[in-house]
Short mmCIF file of C-alpha atoms in Angstrom, two decimals:
data_model
loop_
_atom_site.label_atom_id
_atom_site.label_comp_id
_atom_site.label_asym_id
_atom_site.label_seq_id
_atom_site.Cartn_x
_atom_site.Cartn_y
_atom_site.Cartn_z
CA MET A 223 62.38 133.41 110.98
CA ALA A 224 64.55 130.72 112.61
CA PRO A 225 64.73 127.46 110.70
CA SER A 226 62.62 124.63 112.08
CA ALA A 227 64.32 121.67 113.74
CA ASN A 228 63.45 119.71 110.62
CA GLU A 229 65.12 122.25 108.33
CA ALA A 230 68.20 122.34 110.56
CA GLY A 231 68.36 118.54 110.47
CA GLU A 232 68.15 118.51 106.69
CA HIS A 233 70.85 121.11 106.48
CA ILE A 234 73.24 119.02 108.64
CA SER A 235 72.45 115.89 106.69
CA ARG A 236 73.08 117.72 103.37
CA GLN A 237 76.42 118.99 104.71
CA PHE A 238 77.32 115.49 105.82
CA SER A 239 76.51 114.02 102.39
CA GLN A 240 78.69 116.68 100.82
CA GLU A 241 81.59 115.87 103.15
CA LEU A 242 81.29 112.17 102.40
CA GLU A 243 81.14 112.83 98.67
CA GLN A 244 84.17 115.13 98.91
CA VAL A 245 86.38 112.66 100.74
CA ARG A 246 85.29 109.88 98.38
CA THR A 247 86.19 112.06 95.41
CA ARG A 248 89.55 112.92 96.94
CA MET A 249 90.34 109.25 97.44
CA LEU A 250 89.41 108.43 93.84
CA ARG A 251 91.48 111.38 92.62
CA MET A 252 94.41 110.10 94.67
CA GLY A 253 93.77 106.73 92.98
CA GLY A 254 94.07 108.42 89.58
CA GLN A 255 97.36 109.99 90.65
CA VAL A 256 98.73 106.65 91.81
CA GLU A 257 97.68 105.08 88.48
CA LYS A 258 99.62 107.76 86.61
CA HIS A 259 102.54 107.33 89.03
CA LEU A 260 102.67 103.61 88.23
CA ALA A 261 102.25 104.16 84.49
CA ASP A 262 105.14 106.64 84.53
CA ALA A 263 107.32 104.24 86.52
CA LEU A 264 106.68 101.48 83.98
CA ARG A 265 107.35 103.85 81.10
CA SER A 266 110.63 104.97 82.70
CA VAL A 267 111.75 101.31 82.65
CA ALA A 268 110.63 100.77 79.05
CA GLU A 269 112.23 103.95 77.72
CA HIS A 270 115.34 104.02 79.94
CA ASP A 271 114.16 107.46 81.00
CA SER A 272 116.05 108.45 84.17
CA GLN A 273 114.46 111.90 84.31
CA LEU A 274 110.95 110.49 84.31
CA ALA A 275 112.04 107.94 86.95
CA GLN A 276 113.43 110.78 89.06
CA ARG A 277 110.08 112.62 88.84
CA VAL A 278 108.21 109.49 89.96
CA ILE A 279 110.52 109.16 92.97
CA GLU A 280 110.01 112.81 93.88
CA GLN A 281 106.23 112.66 93.54
CA ASP A 282 106.04 109.82 96.01
CA SER A 283 106.12 112.15 99.02
CA GLU A 284 103.06 113.95 97.56
CA ILE A 285 101.18 110.65 97.53
CA ASN A 286 102.27 109.94 101.12
CA ARG A 287 100.98 113.38 102.12
CA LEU A 288 97.62 112.74 100.44
CA GLU A 289 97.25 109.51 102.35
CA ARG A 290 97.76 111.23 105.69
CA GLU A 291 95.41 114.07 104.77
CA ILE A 292 92.56 111.86 103.59
CA ASP A 293 93.03 109.58 106.59
CA THR A 294 92.80 112.57 108.94
CA GLU A 295 89.74 113.86 107.10
CA CYS A 296 88.04 110.48 107.52
CA SER A 297 88.77 110.43 111.26
CA LEU A 298 87.27 113.90 111.58
CA ILE A 299 84.14 112.85 109.71
CA ILE A 300 83.69 109.89 112.03
CA ALA A 301 84.25 112.05 115.12
CA ARG A 302 81.99 114.92 114.03
CA ARG A 303 79.26 113.17 112.07
CA GLN A 304 79.12 109.77 113.76
CA PRO A 305 78.09 108.03 110.54
CA ALA A 306 76.18 104.76 110.78
CA ALA A 307 75.96 101.58 108.71
CA GLY A 308 76.79 102.14 105.04
CA ASP A 309 78.23 105.62 105.53
CA LEU A 310 80.58 104.38 108.25
CA ARG A 311 81.67 101.47 106.08
CA LEU A 312 82.40 103.90 103.23
CA VAL A 313 84.61 106.03 105.49
CA LEU A 314 86.44 103.00 106.92
CA ALA A 315 86.90 101.57 103.41
CA ILE A 316 88.43 104.89 102.30
CA ILE A 317 90.86 104.84 105.25
CA LYS A 318 91.99 101.36 104.20
CA ALA A 319 92.06 102.04 100.48
CA VAL A 320 94.27 105.15 100.75
CA ARG A 321 96.73 103.07 102.72
CA ASP A 322 96.91 100.52 99.90
CA LEU A 323 97.19 103.32 97.36
CA GLU A 324 100.10 104.79 99.30
CA ARG A 325 101.79 101.40 99.30
CA ILE A 326 101.29 101.07 95.53
CA GLY A 327 102.93 104.49 95.23
CA ASP A 328 105.92 103.21 97.25
CA GLU A 329 106.28 100.20 94.96
CA ALA A 330 106.02 102.43 91.87
CA ALA A 331 108.87 104.53 93.29
CA ARG A 332 110.87 101.34 93.82
CA ILE A 333 110.27 100.42 90.17
CA ALA A 334 111.42 103.91 89.16
CA ARG A 335 114.63 103.32 91.16
CA SER A 336 115.12 100.09 89.23
CA ALA A 337 114.60 102.08 86.02
CA MET A 338 117.40 104.48 87.00
CA ARG A 339 119.78 101.61 87.72
CA LEU A 340 118.86 99.88 84.44
CA ALA A 341 119.35 103.16 82.54
CA GLU A 342 122.84 103.40 84.06
CA GLU A 343 123.58 99.92 82.74
CA GLY A 344 122.55 101.08 79.27
CA GLU A 345 121.22 97.71 78.19
CA ASP A 346 118.54 95.52 79.78
CA PRO A 347 120.13 92.41 81.30
CA VAL A 348 117.18 90.27 80.19
CA ASP A 349 114.28 90.67 77.81
CA LEU A 350 111.72 92.76 79.69
CA GLY A 351 108.75 91.72 77.52
CA GLU A 352 107.16 89.71 80.33
CA PHE A 353 107.84 92.48 82.82
CA HIS A 354 105.94 95.00 80.74
CA GLN A 355 103.12 92.56 80.09
CA MET A 356 102.75 92.04 83.83
CA GLY A 357 103.09 95.79 84.45
CA ASP A 358 100.22 96.53 82.07
CA ARG A 359 98.16 93.88 83.75
CA MET A 360 98.74 95.36 87.21
CA LEU A 361 97.90 98.81 85.94
CA ALA A 362 94.64 97.47 84.51
CA MET A 363 93.89 95.69 87.79
CA LEU A 364 94.42 98.87 89.78
CA LYS A 365 92.13 100.75 87.39
CA GLN A 366 89.44 98.08 87.71
CA ALA A 367 89.69 98.12 91.51
CA LEU A 368 89.26 101.90 91.56
CA ASP A 369 86.36 101.70 89.10
CA ALA A 370 84.71 99.06 91.28
CA PHE A 371 85.20 101.40 94.25
CA ALA A 372 83.71 104.36 92.34
CA ARG A 373 80.67 102.31 91.26
CA MET A 374 80.47 100.38 94.57
CA ASP A 375 80.40 97.22 92.49
CA ALA A 376 81.20 94.13 94.59
CA GLU A 377 80.80 91.78 91.61
CA ALA A 378 83.48 93.61 89.61
CA ALA A 379 85.68 93.63 92.72
CA ALA A 380 85.42 89.83 93.04
CA LEU A 381 86.52 89.45 89.42
CA ILE A 382 89.78 91.26 90.19
CA VAL A 383 90.77 88.65 92.72
CA SER A 384 90.47 85.79 90.23
CA GLU A 385 92.50 87.81 87.72
CA ASP A 386 95.23 88.22 90.30
CA LEU A 387 95.46 84.44 90.54
CA GLU A 388 96.22 84.27 86.81
CA ALA A 389 98.80 87.01 87.19
CA ASP A 390 100.46 84.88 89.90
CA THR A 391 101.09 82.09 87.39
CA GLU A 392 102.55 84.51 84.84
CA TYR A 393 104.74 85.97 87.54
CA HIS A 394 106.22 82.65 88.60
CA GLY A 395 107.05 81.77 84.99
CA ALA A 396 108.76 85.09 84.40
CA ILE A 397 110.77 84.85 87.61
CA ARG A 398 111.97 81.39 86.65
CA SER A 399 113.33 82.64 83.35
CA VAL A 400 115.25 85.47 85.05
CA ILE A 401 116.75 82.93 87.46
CA ALA A 402 117.79 80.67 84.58
CA HIS A 403 119.49 83.67 83.01
CA MET A 404 121.33 84.40 86.28
CA MET A 405 122.66 80.84 86.45
CA GLN A 406 123.94 81.04 82.88
CA ASN A 407 125.41 84.51 83.29
CA PRO A 408 126.72 84.81 86.84
CA GLU A 409 128.54 88.03 85.96
CA ASN A 410 125.09 89.49 85.36
CA VAL A 411 123.61 88.45 88.70
CA SER A 412 123.45 91.89 90.25
CA VAL A 413 121.80 93.53 87.24
CA ALA A 414 119.35 90.67 86.80
CA LEU A 415 118.40 91.09 90.46
CA ILE A 416 117.24 94.63 89.72
CA VAL A 417 114.71 93.06 87.37
CA LEU A 418 113.77 90.46 89.96
CA TRP A 419 113.07 93.15 92.59
CA ALA A 420 110.99 95.07 90.07
CA PHE A 421 108.91 91.93 89.42
CA ARG A 422 108.48 91.61 93.16
CA SER A 423 107.15 95.18 93.30
CA LEU A 424 104.61 94.35 90.61
CA GLU A 425 103.50 91.33 92.63
CA ARG A 426 102.98 93.55 95.68
CA ILE A 427 101.03 96.04 93.60
CA GLY A 428 98.72 93.19 92.60
CA ASP A 429 98.24 92.34 96.27
CA HIS A 430 97.30 95.92 97.11
CA ALA A 431 94.89 96.18 94.14
CA GLU A 432 93.31 93.03 95.46
CA ASN A 433 93.06 94.54 98.94
CA ILE A 434 91.24 97.55 97.47
CA SER A 435 88.75 95.20 95.86
CA GLU A 436 88.24 93.54 99.26
CA HIS A 437 87.50 96.97 100.75
CA VAL A 438 84.84 97.44 98.05
CA ALA A 439 83.22 94.17 99.09
CA TYR A 440 83.33 95.23 102.76
CA MET A 441 81.77 98.57 101.90
CA VAL A 442 78.98 97.07 99.77
CA ILE A 443 78.26 93.75 101.49
CA GLY A 444 79.19 94.83 105.00
CA VAL A 445 81.39 91.91 105.95
CA ASN A 446 85.14 91.54 105.91
CA VAL A 447 86.03 89.10 103.16
CA ASP A 448 89.36 87.71 102.12
CA ARG A 449 90.55 86.26 98.88
CA GLY A 450 89.29 82.78 99.82
CA ASP A 451 85.74 84.00 100.54
CA PHE A 452 85.75 85.91 97.31
CA LEU A 453 86.73 82.95 95.20
CA SER A 454 84.28 80.61 96.85
CA ARG A 455 81.55 83.15 96.12
CA LYS A 456 82.58 83.34 92.47
CA ARG A 457 83.26 79.65 91.92
CA PRO A 458 81.48 77.54 94.48
CA GLY A 459 83.33 74.45 95.63
CA LYS A 460 86.78 75.69 94.72
CA GLY A 461 87.72 76.30 98.35
CA SER A 462 90.19 78.85 99.61
CA GLY A 463 92.46 80.45 97.08
CA LYS A 464 94.35 82.66 99.50
CA ARG A 465 97.63 83.77 97.98
CA SER A 466 100.03 80.94 98.56
CA GLY A 467 103.00 83.19 99.11
CA LYS A 468 105.10 80.54 97.40
CA GLN A 469 108.45 81.92 96.54
CA PRO A 470 109.92 80.95 93.22
CA GLY A 471 113.61 80.40 93.18
CA LYS A 472 113.96 76.96 91.71
CA MET B 209 62.85 101.26 141.03
CA ALA B 210 63.95 102.29 137.55
CA PRO B 211 67.54 103.57 137.33
CA SER B 212 67.93 107.35 137.02
CA ALA B 213 69.12 108.84 133.71
CA ASN B 214 72.46 109.43 135.42
CA GLU B 215 72.79 105.83 136.50
CA ALA B 216 71.84 104.60 133.02
CA GLY B 217 74.45 106.94 131.51
CA GLU B 218 77.12 105.65 133.86
CA HIS B 219 76.16 102.09 133.03
CA ILE B 220 76.52 102.73 129.29
CA SER B 221 79.83 104.48 129.75
CA ARG B 222 81.13 101.59 131.90
CA GLN B 223 80.06 99.12 129.22
CA PHE B 224 81.78 101.20 126.58
CA SER B 225 85.05 101.33 128.54
CA GLN B 226 84.86 97.58 128.94
CA GLU B 227 84.34 97.09 125.21
CA LEU B 228 87.29 99.34 124.39
CA GLU B 229 89.48 97.53 126.89
CA GLN B 230 88.40 94.17 125.48
CA VAL B 231 89.19 94.99 121.89
CA ARG B 232 92.51 96.55 122.91
CA THR B 233 93.38 93.39 124.84
CA ARG B 234 92.38 91.23 121.88
CA MET B 235 94.64 93.22 119.58
CA LEU B 236 97.58 92.92 121.99
CA ARG B 237 96.91 89.22 122.38
CA MET B 238 96.92 88.89 118.58
CA GLY B 239 100.22 90.75 118.65
CA GLY B 240 101.60 88.15 121.07
CA GLN B 241 100.47 85.38 118.72
CA VAL B 242 102.15 87.05 115.75
CA GLU B 243 105.35 87.44 117.79
CA LYS B 244 105.31 83.71 118.53
CA HIS B 245 104.47 82.99 114.89
CA LEU B 246 107.55 84.93 113.78
CA ALA B 247 109.79 83.40 116.45
CA ASP B 248 108.69 79.91 115.34
CA ALA B 249 109.30 80.77 111.68
CA LEU B 250 112.83 81.94 112.50
CA ARG B 251 113.45 78.84 114.63
CA SER B 252 112.25 76.59 111.79
CA VAL B 253 114.96 78.14 109.56
CA ALA B 254 117.66 77.81 112.23
CA GLU B 255 116.81 74.21 113.10
CA HIS B 256 115.82 72.96 109.60
CA ASP B 257 112.54 71.99 111.22
CA SER B 258 109.99 71.35 108.44
CA GLN B 259 107.28 70.28 110.86
CA LEU B 260 107.49 73.51 112.82
CA ALA B 261 107.51 75.44 109.52
CA GLN B 262 104.39 73.56 108.43
CA ARG B 263 102.65 74.53 111.67
CA VAL B 264 103.52 78.20 111.15
CA ILE B 265 102.06 78.07 107.63
CA GLU B 266 98.88 76.45 108.92
CA GLN B 267 98.45 78.93 111.77
CA ASP B 268 98.52 81.85 109.37
CA SER B 269 94.83 81.49 108.52
CA GLU B 270 94.05 81.81 112.24
CA ILE B 271 95.88 85.15 112.31
CA ASN B 272 93.99 86.27 109.20
CA ARG B 273 90.74 85.36 110.91
CA LEU B 274 91.68 87.33 114.03
CA GLU B 275 92.38 90.41 111.91
CA ARG B 276 88.94 90.27 110.31
CA GLU B 277 87.23 89.68 113.65
CA ILE B 278 88.95 92.51 115.49
CA ASP B 279 88.40 94.83 112.54
CA THR B 280 84.69 94.00 112.56
CA GLU B 281 84.52 94.51 116.31
CA CYS B 282 86.13 97.95 115.94
CA SER B 283 83.60 98.97 113.26
CA LEU B 284 80.78 97.88 115.53
CA ILE B 285 82.17 99.90 118.43
CA ILE B 286 82.37 103.00 116.25
CA ALA B 287 78.84 102.46 114.92
CA ARG B 288 77.24 101.73 118.30
CA ARG B 289 79.26 103.88 120.68
CA GLN B 290 80.28 106.79 118.48
CA PRO B 291 83.53 107.31 120.37
CA ALA B 292 85.14 110.74 120.31
CA ALA B 293 88.70 112.09 120.41
CA GLY B 294 91.15 109.72 122.12
CA ASP B 295 88.77 106.77 122.20
CA LEU B 296 88.13 107.06 118.46
CA ARG B 297 91.85 107.33 117.79
CA LEU B 298 92.42 104.18 119.84
CA VAL B 299 89.84 102.25 117.81
CA LEU B 300 91.20 103.51 114.47
CA ALA B 301 94.77 102.72 115.58
CA ILE B 302 93.67 99.18 116.43
CA ILE B 303 92.08 98.75 112.98
CA LYS B 304 95.38 99.78 111.39
CA ALA B 305 97.62 97.83 113.75
CA VAL B 306 95.80 94.52 113.24
CA ARG B 307 96.27 94.97 109.51
CA ASP B 308 100.04 95.34 109.99
CA LEU B 309 100.07 92.37 112.36
CA GLU B 310 98.28 90.29 109.74
CA ARG B 311 100.91 91.30 107.19
CA ILE B 312 103.70 90.34 109.57
CA GLY B 313 101.99 86.97 109.92
CA ASP B 314 102.01 86.60 106.12
CA GLU B 315 105.73 87.36 105.98
CA ALA B 316 106.42 84.90 108.82
CA ALA B 317 104.57 82.24 106.79
CA ARG B 318 106.75 83.13 103.80
CA ILE B 319 109.85 82.66 105.95
CA ALA B 320 108.48 79.30 107.10
CA ARG B 321 108.10 78.32 103.41
CA SER B 322 111.74 79.26 102.89
CA ALA B 323 112.61 77.09 105.89
CA MET B 324 110.88 74.10 104.27
CA ARG B 325 112.78 74.62 101.02
CA LEU B 326 116.08 75.01 102.87
CA ALA B 327 115.36 71.87 104.90
CA GLU B 328 114.83 69.99 101.61
CA GLU B 329 118.24 71.18 100.47
CA GLY B 330 119.73 69.76 103.67
CA GLU B 331 122.49 72.33 103.89
CA ASP B 332 122.27 76.13 104.05
CA PRO B 333 123.57 77.66 100.82
CA VAL B 334 125.20 80.54 102.72
CA ASP B 335 126.04 81.26 106.32
CA LEU B 336 122.77 82.37 107.91
CA GLY B 337 124.38 84.15 110.85
CA GLU B 338 123.39 87.60 109.61
CA PHE B 339 119.90 86.40 108.78
CA HIS B 340 119.33 85.22 112.31
CA GLN B 341 120.81 88.39 113.75
CA MET B 342 118.41 90.46 111.67
CA GLY B 343 115.56 88.11 112.53
CA ASP B 344 116.16 88.60 116.25
CA ARG B 345 116.31 92.34 115.74
CA MET B 346 112.97 92.36 113.91
CA LEU B 347 111.40 90.24 116.61
CA ALA B 348 112.65 92.70 119.25
CA MET B 349 111.33 95.64 117.19
CA LEU B 350 107.90 94.05 116.93
CA LYS B 351 107.89 93.43 120.68
CA GLN B 352 108.89 97.04 121.37
CA ALA B 353 106.19 98.35 119.03
CA LEU B 354 103.55 96.25 120.80
CA ASP B 355 104.84 97.33 124.21
CA ALA B 356 104.69 100.98 123.10
CA PHE B 357 101.09 100.35 121.99
CA ALA B 358 100.21 98.72 125.30
CA ARG B 359 101.72 101.60 127.27
CA MET B 360 100.59 104.28 124.77
CA ASP B 361 104.17 105.49 124.76
CA ALA B 362 104.87 107.75 121.75
CA GLU B 363 108.51 108.30 122.79
CA ALA B 364 109.27 104.60 122.76
CA ALA B 365 107.49 104.35 119.42
CA ALA B 366 109.73 107.05 117.92
CA LEU B 367 112.78 105.12 119.05
CA ILE B 368 111.71 102.11 116.99
CA VAL B 369 111.86 104.09 113.77
CA SER B 370 115.47 105.11 114.29
CA GLU B 371 116.32 101.49 115.09
CA ASP B 372 114.78 100.41 111.82
CA LEU B 373 117.17 102.75 110.01
CA GLU B 374 120.11 100.89 111.56
CA ALA B 375 118.53 97.58 110.56
CA ASP B 376 118.37 98.90 106.98
CA THR B 377 122.15 99.25 106.88
CA GLU B 378 122.65 95.76 108.25
CA TYR B 379 120.21 94.44 105.71
CA HIS B 380 121.98 95.98 102.73
CA GLY B 381 125.33 94.56 103.87
CA ALA B 382 123.88 91.07 104.30
CA ILE B 383 122.15 91.17 100.92
CA ARG B 384 125.40 92.16 99.24
CA SER B 385 127.22 89.17 100.66
CA VAL B 386 124.49 86.78 99.42
CA ILE B 387 124.78 88.34 95.96
CA ALA B 388 128.56 87.94 95.98
CA HIS B 389 128.02 84.29 96.85
CA MET B 390 125.59 83.90 93.93
CA MET B 391 128.09 85.33 91.48
CA GLN B 392 130.79 82.95 92.70
CA ASN B 393 128.49 79.93 92.78
CA PRO B 394 126.03 80.28 89.91
CA GLU B 395 124.89 76.68 90.39
CA ASN B 396 123.64 77.82 93.78
CA VAL B 397 121.62 80.79 92.51
CA SER B 398 118.17 79.34 93.09
CA VAL B 399 118.92 78.20 96.65
CA ALA B 400 120.63 81.47 97.54
CA LEU B 401 117.53 83.28 96.26
CA ILE B 402 115.46 81.49 98.92
CA VAL B 403 117.67 83.26 101.47
CA LEU B 404 117.35 86.56 99.63
CA TRP B 405 113.53 86.37 99.69
CA ALA B 406 113.64 85.53 103.38
CA PHE B 407 115.76 88.63 104.00
CA ARG B 408 113.20 90.63 102.05
CA SER B 409 110.46 89.29 104.31
CA LEU B 410 112.41 90.45 107.36
CA GLU B 411 112.75 93.89 105.80
CA ARG B 412 108.96 94.06 105.30
CA ILE B 413 108.40 92.94 108.86
CA GLY B 414 110.53 95.89 109.98
CA ASP B 415 108.35 98.21 107.87
CA HIS B 416 105.19 96.89 109.50
CA ALA B 417 106.65 97.15 113.02
CA GLU B 418 107.49 100.74 112.15
CA ASN B 419 103.92 101.31 110.94
CA ILE B 420 102.61 100.03 114.27
CA SER B 421 104.82 102.55 116.04
CA GLU B 422 103.35 105.28 113.80
CA HIS B 423 99.86 104.20 114.86
CA VAL B 424 100.95 104.58 118.48
CA ALA B 425 102.03 108.17 117.77
CA TYR B 426 98.72 108.86 116.00
CA MET B 427 96.81 107.45 118.94
CA VAL B 428 98.74 109.40 121.55
CA ILE B 429 99.56 112.67 119.77
CA GLY B 430 96.51 112.75 117.53
CA VAL B 431 98.23 113.49 114.24
CA ASN B 432 99.26 111.21 111.42
CA VAL B 433 103.04 111.06 111.37
CA ASP B 434 105.38 109.30 109.03
CA ARG B 435 108.93 108.16 109.44
CA GLY B 436 110.28 111.54 108.40
CA ASP B 437 108.25 113.42 111.03
CA PHE B 438 109.31 110.94 113.63
CA LEU B 439 112.99 111.34 112.92
CA SER B 440 112.84 115.10 112.78
CA ARG B 441 111.15 115.03 116.18
CA LYS B 442 113.89 112.82 117.56
CA ARG B 443 116.80 114.52 115.85
CA PRO B 444 115.94 118.04 114.82
CA GLY B 445 117.48 119.23 111.57
CA LYS B 446 118.03 115.79 110.10
CA GLY B 447 115.16 116.19 107.60
CA SER B 448 113.08 113.38 106.19
CA GLY B 449 114.35 109.91 106.74
CA LYS B 450 111.55 108.13 104.92
CA ARG B 451 112.65 104.66 103.88
CA SER B 452 114.60 105.10 100.70
CA GLY B 453 113.38 101.88 99.17
CA LYS B 454 116.81 101.55 97.58
CA GLN B 455 117.24 98.10 96.26
CA PRO B 456 120.57 96.46 96.69
CA GLY B 457 121.74 94.31 93.85
CA LYS B 458 125.15 95.66 93.12
#
């Protein structure tokens, strides 16, 4: 007996749900890989481990490939299934999130390159305590953003943005102390700059983690928010807190 | 007399084409604004013009707003019109391109902040000749990427990527001379860093212009390409030329 139109419809809708769930899982799995990528990059700095750094650099192309694959999969889902409302927002949020994940992977590879250069030097030019503190914080932020994505939790996502503001303050303090060191030890300028670039990469990673949390809000609430909207939702009356982009150097 | 089904269909399809054309025009117009934004930022550095720099910083929120609006419009088009094939790729490419444009706007605002700090100093810490040369090159690259988008020209887009590779070499040379200056004039470290950050912003702008050219290829050819694919298409046998992310500092 041929299936009824109703049965056929249910079958298609079940297939569609499965496809959505699959691509969502793939994105979260890619997120897990990027987390590990970043953790390894940070560890390669801490342990002067050039081999680990080399592996991080090599794995970056795998992450780039994943981004393109998941992006293509999402386009196909939109073209074939024509998802509406929440489903469409999920697919579009995944397209955006994998892009940010890929960028975090790039920055992790940059940090691994810094690790190789620092390992060549043998000794760290400055105390890297603050660097590792900030690294751990960024790793935690990325994890939280991915958890918020997995649980579709807009509240948790908003929290990440206010944490990034705190990280900003830490960052500026740390940068200032590296600059002071450079002024006192001009012969060390080029090595200290490696540390400065690595800090910059951490800052960018924070930005991308924040973007992912904005995609969660878009997916759940259905409107495009930015950092300012987020903060005014969390703390009414505080106005826009959009990243100032202020560049320390003084 | 009620319109026939055929007439109604034609009407809907005409409306859809108009909507697509409108959102495409809006994106290209946003691109023009970002171009101007960047040109003004560069001019504010060259002319020590704090007022112009201030205007660039203020206009950045307008660019952020445009990104969110065009992104929302694209989502609505996908939800309502369920575009297929080339039309869908166009809409998805616009979503991605406005994100890169917004990022270029952010970097232009960062450059404007550098301009304000340099204007406070009164005198440029180093010769900015190379900075302005690279700035002009990035501006031209952005213009080319937007032109390639407007003309849906994948060939022109591929050309941009190889140009960015040349810009990379220029960039590394310029960075090295700023670092040499810092080592010779440690009292100038913090001011020279302003220039270094501004160079970094230009480098990022190049990355985003390159991304836009990748979106053009996706839109026209229908596959996700990266820099490596692009270069191997242009120059067979040269392998992957993905940005090395090497950080100068030596």
